[in-house]
Coordinates of C-alpha atoms and ligand atoms in Angstrom, one line a residue:
M1 CA 132.9 33.8 107.6
E2 CA 135.8 35.4 106.3
K3 CA 137.5 38.1 108.0
G4 CA 137.5 40.6 104.9
L5 CA 138.2 39.8 101.4
L6 CA 139.8 42.3 99.8
Y7 CA 141.1 42.0 96.3
P8 CA 144.6 41.3 96.0
V9 CA 147.1 44.1 95.6
I10 CA 150.7 45.2 95.2
N11 CA 152.1 48.1 96.3
N12 CA 155.3 49.0 99.0
Y13 CA 153.6 46.6 101.9
R14 CA 151.7 44.4 99.8
S15 CA 152.7 41.5 97.2
D16 CA 150.8 39.3 94.9
E17 CA 151.4 36.4 92.5
K18 CA 149.4 34.4 90.9
M19 CA 149.7 30.2 91.3
D20 CA 148.2 29.5 88.6
G21 CA 149.2 27.1 85.6
L22 CA 149.6 23.7 86.0
W23 CA 148.8 21.9 88.9
N24 CA 149.2 18.0 89.5
F25 CA 145.4 16.4 90.0
K26 CA 143.8 13.1 91.3
F27 CA 140.6 11.6 91.8
D28 CA 139.7 10.3 95.4
P29 CA 137.3 7.7 95.0
A30 CA 137.5 6.0 97.6
Y31 CA 138.0 9.2 99.8
E32 CA 141.5 7.8 101.5
G33 CA 143.4 10.7 100.2
E34 CA 145.1 11.8 103.7
S35 CA 145.7 7.8 104.6
K36 CA 147.6 8.2 101.1
G37 CA 149.4 11.0 102.1
W38 CA 148.7 13.1 99.7
Q39 CA 147.7 16.1 102.0
N40 CA 152.0 16.4 101.3
G41 CA 151.6 16.8 97.9
F42 CA 152.3 14.0 94.9
N43 CA 153.8 13.8 91.3
D44 CA 152.0 11.3 90.2
G45 CA 148.7 12.9 89.2
V46 CA 147.5 14.6 85.9
K47 CA 148.5 18.0 85.1
M48 CA 145.5 20.1 85.3
P49 CA 144.9 24.0 84.2
V50 CA 144.3 26.3 87.2
P51 CA 141.8 28.3 86.5
A52 CA 139.3 25.8 85.1
S53 CA 136.9 23.0 85.8
F54 CA 138.2 19.6 85.3
N55 CA 135.1 18.2 84.0
D56 CA 135.4 19.2 80.0
F57 CA 139.1 17.8 79.6
F58 CA 138.4 14.6 80.1
T59 CA 137.6 12.0 77.5
D60 CA 136.4 9.8 79.4
K61 CA 132.5 9.9 80.8
D62 CA 133.4 8.2 84.5
A63 CA 136.0 11.2 84.7
R64 CA 134.0 13.9 83.2
E65 CA 131.0 12.5 86.1
Y66 CA 133.1 12.5 88.5
T67 CA 131.2 13.1 91.8
G68 CA 133.4 12.7 95.5
D69 CA 137.0 14.2 96.7
F70 CA 139.4 15.0 94.4
W71 CA 143.3 16.6 95.2
Y72 CA 145.2 19.5 93.5
S73 CA 148.8 20.0 94.8
K74 CA 151.4 22.0 93.3
T75 CA 154.9 23.2 94.9
F76 CA 156.0 27.6 95.3
F77 CA 158.8 29.0 96.4
V78 CA 158.5 31.2 99.1
P79 CA 161.8 33.8 99.5
E80 CA 163.1 34.9 102.2
Y81 CA 162.1 38.4 102.1
F82 CA 158.7 37.2 102.8
E83 CA 159.6 36.9 106.2
G84 CA 158.4 39.3 108.8
R85 CA 154.8 39.8 106.7
D86 CA 152.2 37.6 106.8
V87 CA 151.7 34.6 103.6
Q88 CA 148.6 33.8 102.8
I89 CA 147.1 32.0 99.8
R90 CA 144.0 33.0 98.3
F91 CA 141.3 30.7 96.7
G92 CA 139.1 32.8 94.1
A93 CA 136.7 29.6 94.1
A94 CA 136.9 26.0 95.0
T95 CA 133.7 24.3 93.9
H96 CA 132.0 23.4 96.2
R97 CA 134.5 22.5 99.6
A98 CA 137.6 22.5 100.3
V99 CA 140.4 21.4 103.0
V100 CA 143.7 23.2 102.3
Y101 CA 146.9 21.7 103.7
V102 CA 150.9 23.1 102.9
N103 CA 153.5 21.0 104.5
G104 CA 150.7 17.9 105.0
Q105 CA 149.8 20.8 107.9
E106 CA 146.0 20.8 107.7
I107 CA 145.2 25.1 107.0
R108 CA 141.9 25.4 106.8
S109 CA 138.4 24.4 105.4
H110 CA 136.0 26.1 103.7
E111 CA 132.2 25.2 102.4
G112 CA 130.8 27.3 99.5
G113 CA 132.0 26.7 95.2
F114 CA 131.8 30.4 94.6
L115 CA 133.4 33.2 97.2
P116 CA 137.3 33.3 98.0
F117 CA 138.6 32.4 100.7
T118 CA 142.4 32.6 102.2
A119 CA 144.3 30.6 104.2
E120 CA 147.0 32.0 106.4
V121 CA 150.2 29.8 106.0
T122 CA 153.0 32.0 107.5
N123 CA 153.4 29.5 109.9
A124 CA 153.6 26.8 107.5
V125 CA 155.5 27.7 105.3
K126 CA 159.5 27.3 105.1
F127 CA 160.8 30.8 104.1
G128 CA 164.1 30.5 101.3
E129 CA 162.4 27.2 100.3
E130 CA 160.4 25.1 98.0
N131 CA 156.7 24.3 99.8
I132 CA 154.0 22.2 98.6
V133 CA 150.1 23.0 99.5
S134 CA 147.5 20.4 98.7
V135 CA 144.0 21.3 98.8
K136 CA 141.6 18.4 98.5
I137 CA 138.1 19.5 97.3
N138 CA 134.6 17.8 97.4
N139 CA 131.6 18.4 94.9
E140 CA 128.7 16.9 96.1
L141 CA 125.7 17.8 95.7
H142 CA 123.4 17.6 99.3
R143 CA 120.4 19.2 100.3
D144 CA 121.9 21.3 103.1
A145 CA 124.5 22.5 101.1
L146 CA 124.7 25.0 98.3
P147 CA 123.9 24.9 95.6
A148 CA 121.5 22.2 96.6
G149 CA 120.7 19.1 95.5
D150 CA 121.7 15.3 95.7
T151 CA 124.0 12.8 95.5
A152 CA 123.6 9.5 93.9
T153 CA 125.4 5.8 93.7
L154 CA 125.0 4.2 90.8
K155 CA 124.1 0.3 91.3
N156 CA 128.2 0.3 89.7
G157 CA 129.1 1.9 92.6
K158 CA 129.9 5.8 90.9
K159 CA 128.8 8.1 92.5
M160 CA 126.8 11.2 90.7
A161 CA 125.9 14.9 91.0
K162 CA 121.5 15.1 91.3
P163 CA 121.5 19.2 90.8
F164 CA 117.7 20.5 91.6
F165 CA 119.3 23.3 89.4
D166 CA 119.7 24.0 85.7
F167 CA 123.6 24.2 85.0
Y168 CA 126.5 21.6 84.5
N169 CA 127.9 20.6 88.9
Y170 CA 131.2 22.1 86.8
S171 CA 134.0 21.5 89.8
G172 CA 137.7 22.5 90.7
L173 CA 139.7 25.6 91.0
N174 CA 137.3 28.2 89.0
R175 CA 139.2 31.0 89.5
S176 CA 142.6 32.0 90.3
V177 CA 144.7 31.5 93.4
H178 CA 146.6 33.7 94.7
L179 CA 150.2 34.1 96.9
L180 CA 149.6 36.9 99.0
T181 CA 151.9 38.8 101.6
V182 CA 150.1 41.3 103.8
P183 CA 152.0 43.4 106.7
K184 CA 150.9 41.8 110.1
N185 CA 147.9 43.2 111.8
G186 CA 147.1 45.5 108.5
I187 CA 143.9 46.5 106.5
Y188 CA 141.3 43.4 106.4
D189 CA 138.5 45.1 105.1
Y190 CA 136.5 49.1 104.1
S191 CA 133.4 50.3 103.3
T192 CA 132.0 53.1 101.6
S193 CA 128.1 55.3 101.1
Y194 CA 127.4 57.6 99.3
E195 CA 125.0 60.8 99.5
V196 CA 125.4 63.0 96.2
G197 CA 124.1 65.9 94.8
D198 CA 124.6 68.3 91.0
A199 CA 127.1 70.6 93.3
E200 CA 128.7 68.2 95.9
A201 CA 128.4 64.3 97.0
T202 CA 129.6 62.9 100.0
V203 CA 131.7 59.8 100.5
H204 CA 131.1 57.9 104.4
Y205 CA 134.2 55.9 104.7
S206 CA 135.0 53.0 107.0
I207 CA 138.1 50.6 107.2
Q208 CA 138.8 47.5 109.5
A209 CA 142.5 47.2 110.6
D210 CA 144.3 45.0 113.4
S211 CA 146.8 48.2 114.5
G212 CA 147.6 51.6 113.6
D213 CA 146.9 54.8 115.5
D214 CA 145.7 56.5 112.3
V215 CA 144.3 56.4 109.0
K216 CA 145.2 58.5 106.5
V217 CA 142.2 58.5 103.1
S218 CA 142.5 60.5 99.8
L219 CA 140.1 60.4 96.7
I220 CA 142.2 60.7 93.9
N221 CA 139.9 61.7 90.2
E222 CA 140.7 60.0 86.8
D223 CA 143.0 62.8 85.9
D224 CA 144.9 61.4 89.1
Q225 CA 144.3 64.4 91.2
I226 CA 143.6 64.2 94.9
V227 CA 140.4 65.5 95.2
A228 CA 139.4 65.0 98.9
T229 CA 141.4 63.7 101.7
G230 CA 140.7 62.8 105.3
E231 CA 141.3 60.9 108.6
G232 CA 140.6 58.4 110.7
N233 CA 138.9 54.9 110.5
T234 CA 135.8 56.5 109.9
G235 CA 134.9 59.9 107.8
D236 CA 133.2 61.6 105.3
L237 CA 134.7 62.9 101.9
K238 CA 133.2 65.6 100.1
V239 CA 134.0 66.1 96.6
D240 CA 132.3 69.3 94.3
H241 CA 131.3 69.0 91.3
P242 CA 131.8 65.1 91.2
N243 CA 131.7 63.0 88.2
L244 CA 128.9 60.6 89.2
W245 CA 129.3 57.0 88.7
N246 CA 125.7 56.7 86.3
V247 CA 124.3 54.0 83.8
R248 CA 126.6 53.3 81.0
D249 CA 128.5 56.3 81.6
A250 CA 130.6 55.3 84.6
Y251 CA 132.8 57.4 85.9
L252 CA 135.3 55.9 88.5
Y253 CA 137.8 57.6 91.6
T254 CA 140.4 56.3 93.7
I255 CA 139.9 55.5 97.3
K256 CA 143.2 55.1 98.9
F257 CA 144.1 54.4 102.5
E258 CA 147.4 54.5 104.7
L259 CA 147.3 53.5 107.5
M260 CA 150.0 54.8 110.1
N261 CA 151.4 53.6 113.1
D262 CA 154.3 56.5 115.1
G263 CA 153.9 58.5 112.1
K264 CA 154.9 55.9 109.8
I265 CA 152.8 54.2 107.2
V266 CA 152.4 50.5 107.9
D267 CA 149.7 49.7 104.9
E268 CA 148.4 50.5 102.3
Y269 CA 144.8 49.7 100.2
A270 CA 143.4 51.4 97.0
D271 CA 140.7 50.3 95.4
Q272 CA 138.1 51.7 92.7
I273 CA 135.0 53.3 93.5
G274 CA 132.1 55.1 91.8
L275 CA 130.2 57.6 93.6
R276 CA 125.9 57.2 93.0
T277 CA 123.0 56.0 94.8
I278 CA 120.8 53.5 94.8
E279 CA 117.3 53.8 96.3
I280 CA 113.3 51.8 95.2
K281 CA 110.7 54.5 95.4
G282 CA 107.1 53.6 94.6
H283 CA 107.7 51.5 91.4
E284 CA 110.9 53.5 90.2
I285 CA 114.5 52.1 90.7
L286 CA 116.3 55.2 91.2
V287 CA 120.2 55.5 90.1
N288 CA 121.4 59.0 91.2
H289 CA 117.7 59.8 92.2
K290 CA 117.3 59.2 88.4
S291 CA 114.4 56.6 87.4
V292 CA 116.4 53.7 85.5
Y293 CA 114.6 51.0 83.4
L294 CA 116.7 47.4 83.4
R295 CA 118.1 45.7 80.3
G296 CA 120.2 42.8 80.4
F297 CA 120.6 39.5 80.9
G298 CA 120.7 36.4 83.3
R299 CA 124.0 34.7 82.4
H300 CA 126.2 32.0 83.4
E301 CA 129.7 31.8 83.8
D302 CA 129.9 29.0 81.0
S303 CA 132.2 28.2 78.3
I304 CA 133.7 25.4 76.2
Y305 CA 136.9 23.6 77.4
A306 CA 136.8 25.4 80.9
G307 CA 133.7 24.5 81.9
R308 CA 132.7 27.3 84.9
G309 CA 137.0 28.2 85.8
F310 CA 136.9 32.2 85.1
D311 CA 138.1 33.0 81.5
L312 CA 139.3 37.0 81.1
N313 CA 138.7 36.7 77.6
V314 CA 135.4 35.3 77.4
E315 CA 134.6 37.7 79.6
R316 CA 135.8 40.7 77.7
R317 CA 134.0 39.1 75.1
D318 CA 130.2 39.2 77.2
M319 CA 130.7 42.9 78.4
N320 CA 131.3 44.1 74.5
L321 CA 128.2 41.8 73.3
M322 CA 126.4 43.5 76.2
K323 CA 127.3 46.4 75.1
W324 CA 126.2 46.0 71.6
I325 CA 123.3 44.7 72.2
G326 CA 122.3 47.9 74.2
A327 CA 121.9 45.7 77.8
N328 CA 122.7 48.2 80.8
S329 CA 122.5 44.9 83.6
F330 CA 122.7 41.6 84.4
R331 CA 122.2 39.0 87.4
S332 CA 125.0 37.0 88.4
S333 CA 122.4 33.5 88.0
H334 CA 122.9 31.6 90.1
Y335 CA 126.0 32.5 92.3
P336 CA 128.2 35.2 92.7
Y337 CA 131.3 35.9 89.5
D338 CA 134.4 36.2 89.7
E339 CA 135.6 39.4 91.1
Q340 CA 137.0 40.5 87.8
V341 CA 133.3 40.6 86.4
Y342 CA 132.2 42.9 88.8
K343 CA 135.7 45.2 88.1
F344 CA 134.4 45.0 84.5
A345 CA 130.6 45.9 85.2
D346 CA 131.9 48.7 87.4
R347 CA 134.1 50.6 84.8
E348 CA 131.6 49.6 81.9
G349 CA 128.2 51.3 83.8
I350 CA 126.8 48.1 83.6
L351 CA 124.3 47.4 87.1
V352 CA 124.8 43.4 88.9
I353 CA 122.0 42.1 90.9
D354 CA 124.0 39.8 92.8
E355 CA 123.1 36.4 93.6
V356 CA 123.8 34.1 96.3
P357 CA 124.1 30.2 95.8
A358 CA 121.1 29.9 96.9
V359 CA 119.5 27.9 94.1
G360 CA 117.4 24.7 94.4
F361 CA 115.3 25.3 97.0
K362 CA 112.5 23.6 95.5
M363 CA 111.7 20.1 95.4
A364 CA 109.9 20.2 92.2
A365 CA 110.9 23.3 90.6
A366 CA 111.4 21.2 87.7
S367 CA 110.2 17.9 87.4
F368 CA 112.4 17.3 84.1
L369 CA 115.6 17.3 86.8
G370 CA 113.7 14.6 88.5
G371 CA 112.1 17.0 91.3
L372 CA 110.0 15.6 93.7
N373 CA 106.0 17.1 95.3
Q374 CA 107.1 17.9 98.5
S375 CA 108.1 21.5 100.2
F376 CA 111.5 22.2 100.6
F377 CA 111.6 24.3 103.2
D378 CA 109.6 21.2 105.5
G379 CA 113.0 19.4 105.2
D380 CA 114.9 18.1 107.8
W381 CA 118.5 20.1 106.2
T382 CA 117.2 23.3 106.9
H383 CA 118.6 24.0 110.0
E384 CA 121.9 23.3 108.4
L385 CA 121.5 24.6 105.0
Y386 CA 120.2 27.9 107.2
K387 CA 123.9 28.7 108.5
K388 CA 125.9 27.9 105.1
H389 CA 123.2 30.0 103.3
L390 CA 123.4 32.8 105.5
D391 CA 127.4 32.5 106.0
Q392 CA 127.5 33.0 102.1
I393 CA 125.2 35.8 101.7
I394 CA 127.9 37.4 104.4
D395 CA 130.7 36.7 102.8
M396 CA 129.2 37.5 99.1
I397 CA 128.2 41.4 100.6
K398 CA 131.9 41.6 102.1
R399 CA 133.1 40.6 98.8
D400 CA 131.1 42.8 96.7
K401 CA 129.9 45.7 99.0
N402 CA 132.4 48.3 97.4
H403 CA 131.4 47.9 94.0
P404 CA 128.8 50.7 92.6
S405 CA 128.0 48.0 89.8
V406 CA 126.1 45.9 91.8
L407 CA 122.5 47.5 92.3
A408 CA 120.8 44.4 94.5
W409 CA 121.5 41.0 96.6
S410 CA 119.2 37.9 95.4
L411 CA 119.4 36.1 98.4
F412 CA 117.6 33.3 96.7
N413 CA 117.0 31.6 92.9
E414 CA 113.0 30.1 93.1
P415 CA 112.5 29.3 96.4
D416 CA 109.4 27.4 97.1
T417 CA 107.1 30.0 98.9
S418 CA 103.9 29.1 97.8
N419 CA 103.9 27.1 101.8
E420 CA 104.0 29.0 104.9
S421 CA 106.8 26.5 106.2
A422 CA 109.4 29.0 104.1
V423 CA 107.7 32.1 105.8
P424 CA 110.1 31.6 109.4
Y425 CA 113.5 30.8 107.1
F426 CA 112.7 34.3 105.1
E427 CA 112.3 36.1 108.3
K428 CA 114.9 35.0 109.9
L429 CA 117.3 35.4 106.8
F430 CA 115.7 38.5 105.8
A431 CA 116.5 39.9 109.6
A432 CA 119.8 38.7 109.8
T433 CA 121.0 40.1 106.5
A434 CA 119.4 43.6 107.0
D435 CA 122.3 45.8 108.1
L436 CA 125.2 43.9 106.2
D437 CA 125.5 46.4 103.7
P438 CA 126.5 49.3 104.8
E439 CA 124.7 51.2 101.3
K440 CA 121.7 49.2 102.9
R441 CA 121.2 48.1 98.8
P442 CA 117.7 46.7 98.3
R443 CA 117.0 42.5 98.4
T444 CA 115.4 40.2 96.5
F445 CA 114.8 37.1 95.1
T446 CA 113.4 35.3 91.7
L447 CA 109.6 34.1 92.0
N448 CA 109.2 30.5 90.2
E449 CA 105.8 30.8 87.9
D450 CA 104.2 28.4 90.7
D451 CA 105.0 31.9 93.1
T452 CA 102.7 34.1 92.2
Y453 CA 101.0 37.1 93.7
E454 CA 98.4 34.9 94.6
T455 CA 100.0 31.5 96.0
S456 CA 103.7 33.3 97.1
K457 CA 103.5 33.7 101.1
C458 CA 106.9 35.6 101.3
L459 CA 106.0 38.9 99.0
K460 CA 105.9 41.0 102.0
F461 CA 110.0 39.8 101.9
P462 CA 112.0 41.7 98.8
D463 CA 112.7 45.1 98.0
F464 CA 111.5 44.5 94.3
Y465 CA 110.3 42.1 92.7
L466 CA 112.3 39.3 90.2
L467 CA 110.0 37.3 88.4
N468 CA 111.0 34.5 86.3
R469 CA 108.0 33.3 83.7
Y470 CA 108.0 30.8 81.1
P471 CA 104.9 31.0 79.1
G472 CA 105.1 30.1 75.3
W473 CA 108.1 27.7 76.2
Y474 CA 107.4 25.2 79.8
H475 CA 103.8 25.7 79.1
K476 CA 101.0 27.5 76.6
W477 CA 103.9 26.5 74.1
G478 CA 103.9 27.1 70.1
Y479 CA 100.9 27.8 69.0
E480 CA 99.3 28.1 72.2
I481 CA 101.2 31.3 72.9
S482 CA 98.3 33.8 72.3
D483 CA 97.1 32.0 75.5
G484 CA 100.4 32.4 77.1
E485 CA 100.1 36.0 76.5
A486 CA 96.4 36.1 77.9
G487 CA 97.9 34.1 81.2
L488 CA 100.6 36.5 81.9
R489 CA 98.5 39.3 81.5
A490 CA 95.8 37.9 83.8
E491 CA 98.8 37.6 86.4
L492 CA 100.1 40.9 86.3
D493 CA 96.5 42.3 86.5
E494 CA 96.4 41.1 89.8
W495 CA 99.5 42.9 91.2
Q496 CA 98.4 46.0 89.1
K497 CA 94.9 45.3 91.0
S498 CA 96.9 45.0 94.5
D499 CA 98.2 47.2 96.8
I500 CA 101.7 46.3 96.5
D501 CA 103.3 49.5 95.0
K502 CA 106.7 47.9 94.2
P503 CA 108.9 47.3 90.6
I504 CA 109.0 44.2 88.6
V505 CA 112.0 43.4 86.8
F506 CA 111.3 40.1 84.5
S507 CA 114.9 38.1 85.6
E508 CA 114.1 35.1 83.5
Y509 CA 111.7 34.5 80.1
G510 CA 112.5 32.4 76.9
A511 CA 113.1 29.8 74.5
D512 CA 115.5 27.3 74.2
T513 CA 116.7 27.8 70.6
E514 CA 118.4 25.7 68.1
P515 CA 120.9 28.0 66.3
G516 CA 120.7 27.9 62.3
L517 CA 117.1 25.9 63.0
H518 CA 114.5 28.2 60.8
K519 CA 111.3 27.4 59.7
L520 CA 108.3 29.5 58.1
P521 CA 105.7 29.5 60.0
S522 CA 108.0 29.9 63.2
I523 CA 108.1 26.3 65.0
M524 CA 109.7 25.6 68.5
W525 CA 113.7 25.6 68.6
S526 CA 113.4 28.1 65.4
E527 CA 115.2 30.8 65.7
E528 CA 112.0 32.6 64.2
Y529 CA 110.2 31.6 67.9
Q530 CA 112.8 32.7 69.7
I531 CA 111.7 36.3 68.2
E532 CA 108.0 35.8 68.3
L533 CA 108.3 34.7 72.4
L534 CA 110.4 37.5 73.2
E535 CA 108.2 40.0 71.5
M536 CA 104.9 38.7 73.0
F537 CA 106.9 39.3 76.0
D538 CA 107.8 42.9 75.3
R539 CA 104.1 43.6 74.4
V540 CA 103.3 42.9 77.9
F541 CA 106.1 45.0 79.4
D542 CA 105.4 47.7 77.2
S543 CA 101.5 47.5 79.1
Y544 CA 102.5 47.9 82.6
D545 CA 103.9 50.8 84.1
F546 CA 105.2 48.9 87.3
I547 CA 107.9 46.7 85.0
R548 CA 111.2 48.0 85.6
G549 CA 113.2 45.8 84.2
E550 CA 113.8 42.9 81.5
Q551 CA 116.6 40.2 81.2
P552 CA 115.9 37.5 79.1
W553 CA 117.1 34.5 79.8
N554 CA 120.0 33.7 79.1
L555 CA 122.5 35.7 77.5
A556 CA 124.2 32.2 75.7
D557 CA 123.6 28.9 75.8
F558 CA 125.1 26.7 78.4
Q559 CA 125.9 23.4 79.9
T560 CA 123.6 21.3 82.1
V561 CA 123.0 17.8 83.0
E562 CA 121.9 15.7 80.1
G563 CA 118.4 14.8 79.8
N564 CA 115.4 14.9 77.6
M565 CA 114.7 18.3 77.8
R566 CA 118.5 19.0 76.9
V567 CA 119.9 19.0 73.7
N568 CA 123.8 19.7 74.7
G569 CA 122.7 21.9 76.8
N570 CA 120.6 25.0 78.1
K571 CA 119.8 27.0 74.8
K572 CA 118.0 29.8 75.5
G573 CA 121.1 31.9 74.3
I574 CA 120.7 35.1 72.4
F575 CA 124.0 34.2 71.7
T576 CA 125.3 30.9 71.3
R577 CA 127.9 29.0 73.5
D578 CA 130.9 30.5 71.4
R579 CA 129.4 33.8 71.4
Q580 CA 127.8 34.3 68.5
P581 CA 124.6 35.6 67.7
K582 CA 121.2 33.8 66.8
A583 CA 118.2 36.4 65.0
A584 CA 117.0 37.2 68.4
A585 CA 119.9 39.5 69.6
F586 CA 119.5 41.7 66.3
Y587 CA 115.3 41.8 67.6
L588 CA 116.6 43.0 71.0
K589 CA 119.5 45.5 70.0
K590 CA 116.6 47.3 68.2
R591 CA 114.2 47.6 70.6
W592 CA 116.9 47.8 73.3
T593 CA 119.1 50.8 71.8
K594 CA 115.5 52.7 71.9
L595 CA 114.6 52.2 74.9
P596 CA 115.5 55.3 76.9
L597 CA 117.3 54.5 80.0
N598 CA 114.3 56.5 82.4
Y599 CA 112.0 54.2 80.2
K600 CA 108.1 55.1 82.2
A601 CA 109.9 57.2 84.4
G602 CA 107.5 59.1 86.8
K603 CA 104.4 56.4 86.3
Ligands
CKU701 C1 115.3 28.1 83.5 C2 112.3 25.7 86.8 C3 112.6 27.2 85.8 C4 114.0 27.3 86.7 N1 114.6 28.6 85.9 C5 116.2 28.7 86.5 C6 117.4 28.4 85.5 O1 118.0 28.5 85.9 C7 117.3 27.4 84.5 O2 117.7 27.1 83.4 C8 114.4 28.0 84.4 C9 115.5 27.4 81.8 O3 116.0 27.7 80.9 O4 114.6 26.2 82.5

């Protein structure tokens, strides 16, 4: 668990320098890096770009598939004028676990490949000199870690990742590394929550700092005017005639905190926030007390060459594609994304269902991935897994809680909930996470096809339901799709008859589609079939009032493990991996740009 995960800023009290670029890189298949002194740095590795996944740069398959320990190292200069401040190295993501050394000294370790962590290096660096940072990373998959999987050893001694999930195990320093200075005992976290009306809005704020005798707060509008001020570690800011943050119509205020000591400013932190509320009421998802119908995608951080390495250019394109097609939301399937993704979403007024990397918690979920027929939560790994799972939810909420775009927290993707053994795990996790978010956003998880209204033992936990359903693809496919539709309707009829009064969002459905493959009449994998499958689902969505969102799988094609179900990855993208439209994109654009934001409101 991190103390604070504020995004780096530069001001009179704080500095931020990116350490991105070329690092030295080395595989460590014999786990002997420390005994060879690699924590002190090395110069005989290959030059590796950061941020990026190492995998797809290599032309050699052993290197691309490499599973085990590997090292990154880089020299960096710490100027003398940094003295007197705290020096930190902040890693945006290291997949999946890391140990950080500075000048040979072990600083800290971290588990979890999709969230940031900060190495406090003040006492390890030499001021006015070159320093060396080395990071040992391990990308093995285990059942007691997130995302879940196994690591196999082949007969030739090579290790191989066996994910219980359907995305490639892209590894490395996938997000930017920052060299930061912050004031000693300064601000390390803040949070906000809101009450909004047309005439007035209230921002409840609280700020965490290690020192200071007072805090001054100001709220600044987009015209650079101060609209409210406050004092103290917690308090309320009242805004007359507020500009609310609305879906696809965002307005961002700047909140600025000044930490005071003896009448002098000793630290400052400013961030952009949006004034809005989120509630679930009956069948409705409400933003600013108004009903919102979600349309958008499940996504991945995935692109050619850099794999899961965060690329602002790809993200800009993805945001533009989502705006073009009329989307208003996405799920950060199946892990929290780079922080800049949420900044984009804040600015564009796009809602995010923020998901923790609790994926693969179902042995039989995807038999094509080598699933085993056993209940996941019966396993002896759940004790250790739970600790990591909770830790990552805590950090995800800590990191993302101040983004107006974040609509809800997804605590699992497709866990095995059809067995009673899941219930104690869910009870504990939902209780432990109830008060983490000062805004108390809804919590949810996606339900796999096997986990239905009739079979799931965990339906009481989510505030609204996310359904992943694949009739027309994984069953009742091709010419049988009409039976698939009938089956889907039969399941939804059960929900309708029940006394459950919560919205359902379809968080996955789709068909693998080879771009350029046309067939009349349609055949599976053709662009025509993808449209027919979407039309089938849309007919169903339009027939049930409690369905309050549609997020087909996936925004774009993405890389997976190789296998007899995948032709160079998962092709369920509405866009190709290089972000060009398949025919289905034009179909969805037509539907989504016509649907009102408050579709089905009041029903
Ligand atoms: C998607 C067994 C269904 C799993 N679901 C999760 C997602 O990660 C996969 O990519 C289905 C698919 O296309 O199989």
